[in-house]
Amino acid sequence: MLILGTGGTGLSTVLKQVCQEFGDDRTWFVPARPRQPHSALGNVLNNFRALRPKERSDRPSTVLAIDDAQWVDAGTIRRLTSLVRASADTGLRCVCTVRVDVPATVQPHLVAELVDDRLVDVVWLRPLDDTGLAALIGERSGAEPTAELVRHVGRLTRNRPKAVGIAIDALTAADGIRVVDLRTHLVRPDAVPTLRPQHRLLQELRGLGAAKWSVAKAAAVLNPLGDAMPELVAEATGLPHAEVTEALHVLRTNGIVRQTRDGGRWIFRLPLVQRILTGQTGPYERRRLAEVAVTAVWAGRARCTDPDFLADQQACAGRMLDERRAKAELLAHARASTRWNVGYGSRPGPGFGVALTSGSGSRSGSGANAGVWLRAAAQLTSDETERVRILWESARVFAAQGRMAEGLATVESLLNDLSTQRGCTPLLIDIHLARISMLHATGNRAALNWLARGETWPWAPDPAVQAVTRAGASYALGHWQQVRELLDGMPRHEDASGRPQDPAGHHGDPARRAEVLRSLAALWQGDPDRFTGHLSRPDQRGFPYTAALLTLGELTAAERTLARSGGRSEDLALADQAVLAARRGDFARALVLTRRCLAPGAMPSSDPSRVGMIQAAALILLARGQLRRAGELVDRGHGAGRTPLLHLLAVPQARAAMALGEHRHVGQILDQAVTDASDGDTVVGTDELWFASAQLAAATGDRDRLDMCRREADAVASKLGTDRAITHSLLVRAVVDPRSGPAALNAARALGQPFELAVAIEHLVRVGAADPLLLREAYGSLGRVDALLARARMRTLMREHDVAVPDRQAVVEENERLLAVLVAQGFGNQQISALLSVSRRSIESRLTRLFSRSGYRSRLELAMAMLHDRPEPSLTVYTCAEPSLS
């Protein structure tokens, strides 16, 4: 049998599996290697020849396994061919693996005769399909990969199983992937895969000799230049052209590169190997290669179809090139390849009003390195004003791409350059607030506290800049009152002519920035007048206001404000996009965006937006029965330390405990959250706490708690005046006075949020303030978002009120799915009974039926199957009439 395939498809693995089937005592395993004598194989063949036919016929079948048989010389193949023809007498079975992507010493016609005589079976080992690739990545990384990661690894490895493991290890070492919520995410597509120096791949390449190693690295960098690559490698390395050609042929023999059929261009067989080798170059070596590449393109000696390649090389070579031309081309390509809003007059962005917007408009390349290109261009200019402007663009691109370390370094460099300059207050305001966003995104609370206190000030002593910067740091820390006090006492800023600047003018003006921060801080404290007044102004761009409205739960107002500003939902920060999707009832998109936001490399968001996103995602997971994952998400939110609006996370915590019947724990969670909100001088979000607390009071019959909830919910609604706070107030009031039910229902409908409406209907029916027939509407809404647990609990409520549950067969299947989800999380029968509001005996019966139908014999088997909710990785081979070894 011949097992054919390209390198990395698992040929050796399959051969070893074959040997294991026969056992070590009946298997001869011989690996063939290039340029090595095959004495071991020759000795094996001699042993078989020495056996007499009668003895051989009495022996059980013996397997001769030859790995990488393409390296076997023609003479040995002739001996092996003769032995195979006599295999009926010798009892020999021969299995060979042959790589078809390297030049072989085997003469195809010697084997073709055996194929013609039907003495050989040919099996082609194919690369993995996308499903198999995803399964292998998941097995290697320990979590299900995202589609983006599967595509990226597929491009790097060409779906070769052996290369997948190397790719995952290399991307992990380069901080290019991360597991978030049981998903493996690609967080840095531009990350250069990194291997340990001791890795077998690198050791084998170094073992070929210094010249071959140098050529391999240079070829990896210069490969996009096509036919010109060998000549340019010789120029860059100083090696003779003939020696470079010889080295390339050695690399070809070892399966690293291949040559096109016309004998022209050399191509790396796996992009993964090319990228790994690129990262092995030293600093000067890399700059020299970049210089050779750019000058060759400029001179017309080489061409490149990769739109980003030339910019990458120009950024790397720097001052080794014609500085004026390189700067102009870098600027042009960086600005053409992205949609970053890079001018000084760009709209205020999320959080602290910093313009950090992203998009996916038309572009000539990927734009992943746009920040690097801009930074390199800045170093090539002699004009200090232009340098500052370009570096500012670069910093904002880094921030919008989530490359916080690079963005922060650039911003701090800018502040040092501008520390003694005056007259550029608008730009200084933006840079300082951008730095605060980046410090906040990297969790540097010590630096934020230092800024907020304003104990020392190493920059130009501009009182207005200092006041807004301190206020921005205080805002990031959630010190709302300090923000208002700093900005209320801020000195009026004047321009260079001594005239006061117009607050409605340039958005970088301190008065404009101060008003944004002041209105948001007042909003969180329950004083929305300034904030509401800004919403009606036509000159407001609206992004920080849209984010705040989404956190408040005001979907209609948020969409109206976003439309008025001329923006799109894709222009919002990821956290705000996730909350928007959750409010609209698009649960699947909300969870995807949440995972992307929590992975490193995401665009930073203000704490209110981030906490609102985590709360929304946790409630979605809870509704779907994923209590453990919801709890882990909430813990992650708490893990960032004391942050603004952290009390919002008490809502999913309390609802999970309520579902499990842990009423005392629910009270402790909510009471602590109310205390935390009060200590933080925060009103926003407390309406949700009082609504959840009222539900607890209704379930336990706690009249005193209920009266307190009604008073406090009315007070919050009066302060905030938002539709959602008023809705929660009416829902709480309906527990005491069922006549408030219709008004509460109408208010919930007006919010335009399907999940909120379903929660309101269930609550009103439970307290006797709404028609139970409304449960059908809520039940259908929950079905559209796959809310398994919420639907199951609602079915129990429907049966209690004699409301027919539709589609009995679908109910049975849904119950089994939910039961499997809960079992996989380790819940016992008693906990599941509480969650589903059914008897423990009923749960035992359902589990018995589930095990019977599924074939699983234990909870552990079922849990493992749910954990690996995907097909197991396997190697699929196809037997077909493929071309021979040529």
mmCIF file of N, CA, C and O in Angstrom, residues 304-312 314 328-340 359-370 373:
data_model
loop_
_atom_site.group_PDB
_atom_site.id
_atom_site.type_symbol
_atom_site.label_atom_id
_atom_site.label_comp_id
_atom_site.label_asym_id
_atom_site.label_seq_id
_atom_site.Cartn_x
_atom_site.Cartn_y
_atom_site.Cartn_z
ATOM 1 N N CYS A 304 5.661 43.783 -7.023
ATOM 2 C CA CYS A 304 4.989 43.111 -5.907
ATOM 3 C C CYS A 304 3.494 43.386 -5.993
ATOM 4 O O CYS A 304 3.073 44.525 -6.204
ATOM 5 N N THR A 305 2.690 42.327 -5.831
ATOM 6 C CA THR A 305 1.237 42.476 -5.891
ATOM 7 C C THR A 305 0.612 42.665 -4.511
ATOM 8 O O THR A 305 -0.562 42.968 -4.401
ATOM 9 N N ASP A 306 1.393 42.460 -3.452
ATOM 10 C CA ASP A 306 0.883 42.655 -2.091
ATOM 11 C C ASP A 306 0.893 44.150 -1.780
ATOM 12 O O ASP A 306 1.950 44.769 -1.709
ATOM 13 N N PRO A 307 -0.285 44.765 -1.573
ATOM 14 C CA PRO A 307 -0.322 46.222 -1.400
ATOM 15 C C PRO A 307 0.351 46.712 -0.130
ATOM 16 O O PRO A 307 0.748 47.878 -0.060
ATOM 17 N N ASP A 308 0.474 45.849 0.874
ATOM 18 C CA ASP A 308 1.066 46.278 2.143
ATOM 19 C C ASP A 308 2.560 45.987 2.239
ATOM 20 O O ASP A 308 3.226 46.519 3.137
ATOM 21 N N PHE A 309 3.082 45.146 1.357
ATOM 22 C CA PHE A 309 4.474 44.706 1.477
ATOM 23 C C PHE A 309 5.444 45.878 1.394
ATOM 24 O O PHE A 309 6.344 46.018 2.228
ATOM 25 N N LEU A 310 5.257 46.732 0.382
ATOM 26 C CA LEU A 310 6.200 47.831 0.187
ATOM 27 C C LEU A 310 6.172 48.779 1.383
ATOM 28 O O LEU A 310 7.229 49.235 1.845
ATOM 29 N N ALA A 311 4.973 49.066 1.906
ATOM 30 C CA ALA A 311 4.885 49.955 3.072
ATOM 31 C C ALA A 311 5.578 49.335 4.282
ATOM 32 O O ALA A 311 6.264 50.033 5.043
ATOM 33 N N ASP A 312 5.409 48.035 4.489
ATOM 34 C CA ASP A 312 6.088 47.368 5.603
ATOM 35 C C ASP A 312 7.603 47.499 5.482
ATOM 36 O O ASP A 312 8.305 47.746 6.479
ATOM 37 N N GLN A 314 9.289 49.807 3.737
ATOM 38 C CA GLN A 314 9.689 51.210 3.891
ATOM 39 C C GLN A 314 9.743 51.590 5.379
ATOM 40 O O GLN A 314 10.659 52.282 5.811
ATOM 41 N N ALA A 328 6.324 60.181 1.931
ATOM 42 C CA ALA A 328 5.122 60.461 1.137
ATOM 43 C C ALA A 328 4.352 59.181 0.831
ATOM 44 O O ALA A 328 3.112 59.145 0.945
ATOM 45 N N GLU A 329 5.069 58.115 0.465
ATOM 46 C CA GLU A 329 4.374 56.871 0.124
ATOM 47 C C GLU A 329 3.776 56.199 1.367
ATOM 48 O O GLU A 329 2.687 55.618 1.305
ATOM 49 N N LEU A 330 4.479 56.275 2.481
ATOM 50 C CA LEU A 330 3.941 55.697 3.715
ATOM 51 C C LEU A 330 2.663 56.422 4.145
ATOM 52 O O LEU A 330 1.670 55.779 4.510
ATOM 53 N N LEU A 331 2.673 57.738 4.098
ATOM 54 C CA LEU A 331 1.490 58.496 4.471
ATOM 55 C C LEU A 331 0.320 58.177 3.551
ATOM 56 O O LEU A 331 -0.812 57.956 4.003
ATOM 57 N N ALA A 332 0.595 58.142 2.260
ATOM 58 C CA ALA A 332 -0.481 57.888 1.298
ATOM 59 C C ALA A 332 -1.086 56.505 1.500
ATOM 60 O O ALA A 332 -2.309 56.341 1.498
ATOM 61 N N HIS A 333 -0.229 55.511 1.708
ATOM 62 C CA HIS A 333 -0.760 54.147 1.849
ATOM 63 C C HIS A 333 -1.493 53.964 3.167
ATOM 64 O O HIS A 333 -2.546 53.321 3.220
ATOM 65 N N ALA A 334 -0.954 54.539 4.240
ATOM 66 C CA ALA A 334 -1.614 54.403 5.545
ATOM 67 C C ALA A 334 -2.998 55.027 5.509
ATOM 68 O O ALA A 334 -3.970 54.456 6.025
ATOM 69 N N ARG A 335 -3.125 56.186 4.921
ATOM 70 C CA ARG A 335 -4.414 56.872 4.897
ATOM 71 C C ARG A 335 -5.390 56.252 3.917
ATOM 72 O O ARG A 335 -6.607 56.330 4.107
ATOM 73 N N ALA A 336 -4.864 55.628 2.858
ATOM 74 C CA ALA A 336 -5.754 55.002 1.885
ATOM 75 C C ALA A 336 -6.248 53.635 2.341
ATOM 76 O O ALA A 336 -7.308 53.181 1.914
ATOM 77 N N SER A 337 -5.477 52.992 3.188
ATOM 78 C CA SER A 337 -5.806 51.609 3.540
ATOM 79 C C SER A 337 -6.707 51.492 4.760
ATOM 80 O O SER A 337 -7.082 50.400 5.148
ATOM 81 N N THR A 338 -7.037 52.624 5.396
ATOM 82 C CA THR A 338 -7.914 52.584 6.566
ATOM 83 C C THR A 338 -8.932 53.700 6.493
ATOM 84 O O THR A 338 -8.818 54.632 5.686
ATOM 85 N N ARG A 339 -9.912 53.592 7.391
ATOM 86 C CA ARG A 339 -10.922 54.646 7.501
ATOM 87 C C ARG A 339 -10.743 55.411 8.803
ATOM 88 O O ARG A 339 -11.696 55.950 9.360
ATOM 89 N N TRP A 340 -9.545 55.433 9.369
ATOM 90 C CA TRP A 340 -9.380 56.139 10.643
ATOM 91 C C TRP A 340 -9.613 57.621 10.439
ATOM 92 O O TRP A 340 -9.149 58.228 9.493
ATOM 93 N N GLY A 359 -13.473 51.300 11.384
ATOM 94 C CA GLY A 359 -14.428 50.988 10.339
ATOM 95 C C GLY A 359 -13.855 49.994 9.382
ATOM 96 O O GLY A 359 -12.752 49.531 9.524
ATOM 97 N N SER A 360 -14.608 49.668 8.337
ATOM 98 C CA SER A 360 -14.159 48.647 7.380
ATOM 99 C C SER A 360 -14.502 49.063 5.965
ATOM 100 O O SER A 360 -15.004 48.305 5.179
ATOM 101 N N GLY A 361 -14.249 50.324 5.650
ATOM 102 C CA GLY A 361 -14.567 50.794 4.324
ATOM 103 C C GLY A 361 -13.586 50.286 3.297
ATOM 104 O O GLY A 361 -12.734 49.462 3.550
ATOM 105 N N SER A 362 -13.685 50.799 2.081
ATOM 106 C CA SER A 362 -12.799 50.342 1.017
ATOM 107 C C SER A 362 -11.365 50.673 1.372
ATOM 108 O O SER A 362 -11.044 51.718 1.898
ATOM 109 N N ARG A 363 -10.486 49.786 1.051
ATOM 110 C CA ARG A 363 -9.079 49.986 1.375
ATOM 111 C C ARG A 363 -8.234 49.204 0.397
ATOM 112 O O ARG A 363 -8.648 48.204 -0.162
ATOM 113 N N SER A 364 -7.020 49.675 0.194
ATOM 114 C CA SER A 364 -6.147 48.993 -0.751
ATOM 115 C C SER A 364 -5.459 47.794 -0.146
ATOM 116 O O SER A 364 -4.967 46.934 -0.852
ATOM 117 N N GLY A 365 -5.382 47.726 1.182
ATOM 118 C CA GLY A 365 -4.768 46.598 1.855
ATOM 119 C C GLY A 365 -5.471 46.339 3.163
ATOM 120 O O GLY A 365 -6.529 46.875 3.432
ATOM 121 N N SER A 366 -4.876 45.537 3.992
ATOM 122 C CA SER A 366 -5.517 45.201 5.253
ATOM 123 C C SER A 366 -5.458 46.349 6.245
ATOM 124 O O SER A 366 -6.328 46.506 7.085
ATOM 125 N N GLY A 367 -4.417 47.176 6.171
ATOM 126 C CA GLY A 367 -4.284 48.294 7.084
ATOM 127 C C GLY A 367 -3.888 47.901 8.486
ATOM 128 O O GLY A 367 -3.909 48.739 9.397
ATOM 129 N N ALA A 368 -3.507 46.635 8.707
ATOM 130 C CA ALA A 368 -3.186 46.184 10.054
ATOM 131 C C ALA A 368 -1.992 46.929 10.630
ATOM 132 O O ALA A 368 -1.901 47.124 11.839
ATOM 133 N N ASN A 369 -1.074 47.361 9.773
ATOM 134 C CA ASN A 369 0.132 48.046 10.247
ATOM 135 C C ASN A 369 0.101 49.539 9.969
ATOM 136 O O ASN A 369 1.151 50.189 9.909
ATOM 137 N N ALA A 370 -1.104 50.104 9.808
ATOM 138 C CA ALA A 370 -1.209 51.526 9.470
ATOM 139 C C ALA A 370 -0.541 52.399 10.533
ATOM 140 O O ALA A 370 0.097 53.413 10.211
ATOM 141 N N TRP A 373 3.170 52.351 9.964
ATOM 142 C CA TRP A 373 3.546 53.142 8.787
ATOM 143 C C TRP A 373 3.542 54.629 9.117
ATOM 144 O O TRP A 373 4.446 55.368 8.720
#
